[in-house]
Amino acid sequence: MSNPTVELTLPVMQDMELAATKTAEVIAKRMDLDGEKTDEISMALIEACINAFEHSKSKDNIFIQYIIDPEKLIIKVGDKGIGFDAEVVAIPKIVEKLNSDNKRGWGLQLMKELMDTVEFQSSEDGTTVTMTKNR
Amino acid sequence: MSNPTVELTLPVMQDMELAATKTAEVIAKRMDLDGEKTDEISMALIEACINAFEHSKSKDNIFIQYIIDPEKLIIKVGDKGIGFDAEVVAIPKIVEKLNSDNKRGWGLQLMKELMDTVEFQSSEDGTTVTMTKNR
Amino acid sequence: MSDFNIKVREEGDIIILETSGYLNNFGGDRVASICKQSISEGKRKLLINMENTKMVNSIGVSILIEVIEDLQGVNGTLGYYNVAPIIEKTFNIMGITNYSKIYTSEKAAIEALT
Amino acid sequence: MSDFNIKVREEGDIIILETSGYLNNFGGDRVASICKQSISEGKRKLLINMENTKMVNSIGVSILIEVIEDLQGVNGTLGYYNVAPIIEKTFNIMGITNYSKIYTSEKAAIEALT
Ligand SMILES: Nc1ncnc2c1ncn2[C@@H]1O[C@H](COP(=O)(O)OP(=O)(O)O)[C@@H](O)[C@H]1O
Ligand SMILES: Nc1ncnc2c1ncn2[C@@H]1O[C@H](COP(=O)(O)OP(=O)(O)O)[C@@H](O)[C@H]1O
């Protein structure tokens, strides 16, 4: 049998990423993940969602999948936007951000630090981030 | 432009209806609905979801749509189950439930009391409940 | 797994159940079994502190009707306090507040039962 | 609409911001504008009580880097207390805890700044 999967589609709308985190919390509780892991998932998910809302430049809904694997929670966040190359995104450093005009650029870094694996699939048809958190 | 819509697909799994209520809470807050209306929506949604999980007899995922209309929140809960005729479901009465073997049968009644409108579309391919809460 | 829990304590001849988490079918069964146990031990006054239960479903609540029924047979009473507004509304719609009572506080509940 | 709110109060020469709700881009902007206002009025010690903020995003937090920058120019300090573990972790990953400090309580924060 395939893994139980929750799917959530969100319109581009202020704070809608919180619906994604609330859903993650219910699933994490159901999977018996501890509070720390649950919070890390929520924070990574916020970052993935706001990127899909903002950087995709798409007005289409974003699409989230939560796959409840026996070993881990797999989360995919997809948009139908312009795409990007995650390999060329610079690793942010606080010393460089101070006295720079651009203080942002922390989302990918946070996702990588907070989740067990993070992968980007991106083309000009859109981007899908796949993140996992081991049980 | 069409109304912003959130979609949620849930597997048949204990307590998954809470993901539906958490999503509803985020949307209700975004719509500036008060706490009382938000709670009423959540309770009605719990009942619609547990019916879709249990009575549909289907192992397919259930499907929830939240349509953010300028005047109201429209919620649809769909299953791919056996269907039923809501017209012939008896209105439950506590005096009759006392000393009866079947204490249950409150879901439809609660939905109707808590929401502004409730409609069932049902066939042998499944059931969709459409409920609305005015702003 | 479910996040539902119950603590039980006694205040004189009153049994107080303190629930926390979602009162669904499993939660309802656990409440009912503790209540039935207490009744079989001769207790007649049961109170449920619902402060940490913010959500219920109709299956969980309908199991309380069994408890009410059992108490009717022995002239006992069931009461609740710290009930969230939506749960109070649900109890009213189902009519169980005609056969069991919501109190505004533990103090009010205990006073009424003594 | 957003559920973010800030209350501001003074403890001696310390300005305390008490945030509640989700610290997103809008929340960050509001925190920054109050901080900048205080700095322009000559305040040098800023504290944020984050007890009622359980969630942040990186945009909201990155706006705090502006505040740190402004304070560096005037020899001021920024601190936080009642910080949820995930927010503390986020602050650490971003490195802002190298330039501003998380205290364990209001008391500890005020003592350190006086
Ligand atoms: N879903 C996406 N679609 C297109 N570009 C993206 C997406 N996610 C991230 N990016 C690109 O990667 C960069 C870094 O993203 P991130 O680390 O989250 O920081 P920030 O969002 O603050 O810029 C963004 O500025 C953007 O150019
Ligand atoms: N989604 C559904 N699919 C099939 N039958 C349903 C559905 N929802 C409700 N029903 C039928 O309507 C009856 C009444 O439902 P309800 O009022 O929610 O009470 P209960 O769930 O406690 O039986 C159910 O017993 C069932 O026969």
Short mmCIF file of C-alpha atoms in Angstrom, two decimals, chain A residues 51 83-91 108-109 111-112 118-123 127-129:
data_model
loop_
_atom_site.label_atom_id
_atom_site.label_comp_id
_atom_site.label_asym_id
_atom_site.label_seq_id
_atom_site.Cartn_x
_atom_site.Cartn_y
_atom_site.Cartn_z
CA ASN A 51 9.46 31.47 -1.44
CA GLY A 83 12.17 28.56 -11.41
CA PHE A 84 15.75 29.14 -10.23
CA ASP A 85 19.05 27.37 -9.73
CA ALA A 86 19.51 26.58 -6.04
CA GLU A 87 23.19 25.68 -6.67
CA VAL A 88 24.15 29.27 -7.40
CA VAL A 89 22.39 30.83 -4.41
CA ALA A 90 25.12 32.15 -2.11
CA ILE A 91 25.28 30.96 1.51
CA LEU A 108 17.25 28.02 1.82
CA GLN A 109 19.85 28.01 4.59
CA MET A 111 15.48 24.79 5.41
CA LYS A 112 18.79 22.94 5.07
CA VAL A 118 16.31 19.32 1.19
CA GLU A 119 16.26 19.04 -2.60
CA PHE A 120 15.16 21.44 -5.32
CA GLN A 121 13.75 20.49 -8.67
CA SER A 122 13.31 23.57 -10.77
CA SER A 123 12.65 24.48 -14.37
CA THR A 127 9.91 24.67 -8.61
CA THR A 128 9.36 21.79 -6.23
CA VAL A 129 11.23 21.63 -2.94
#
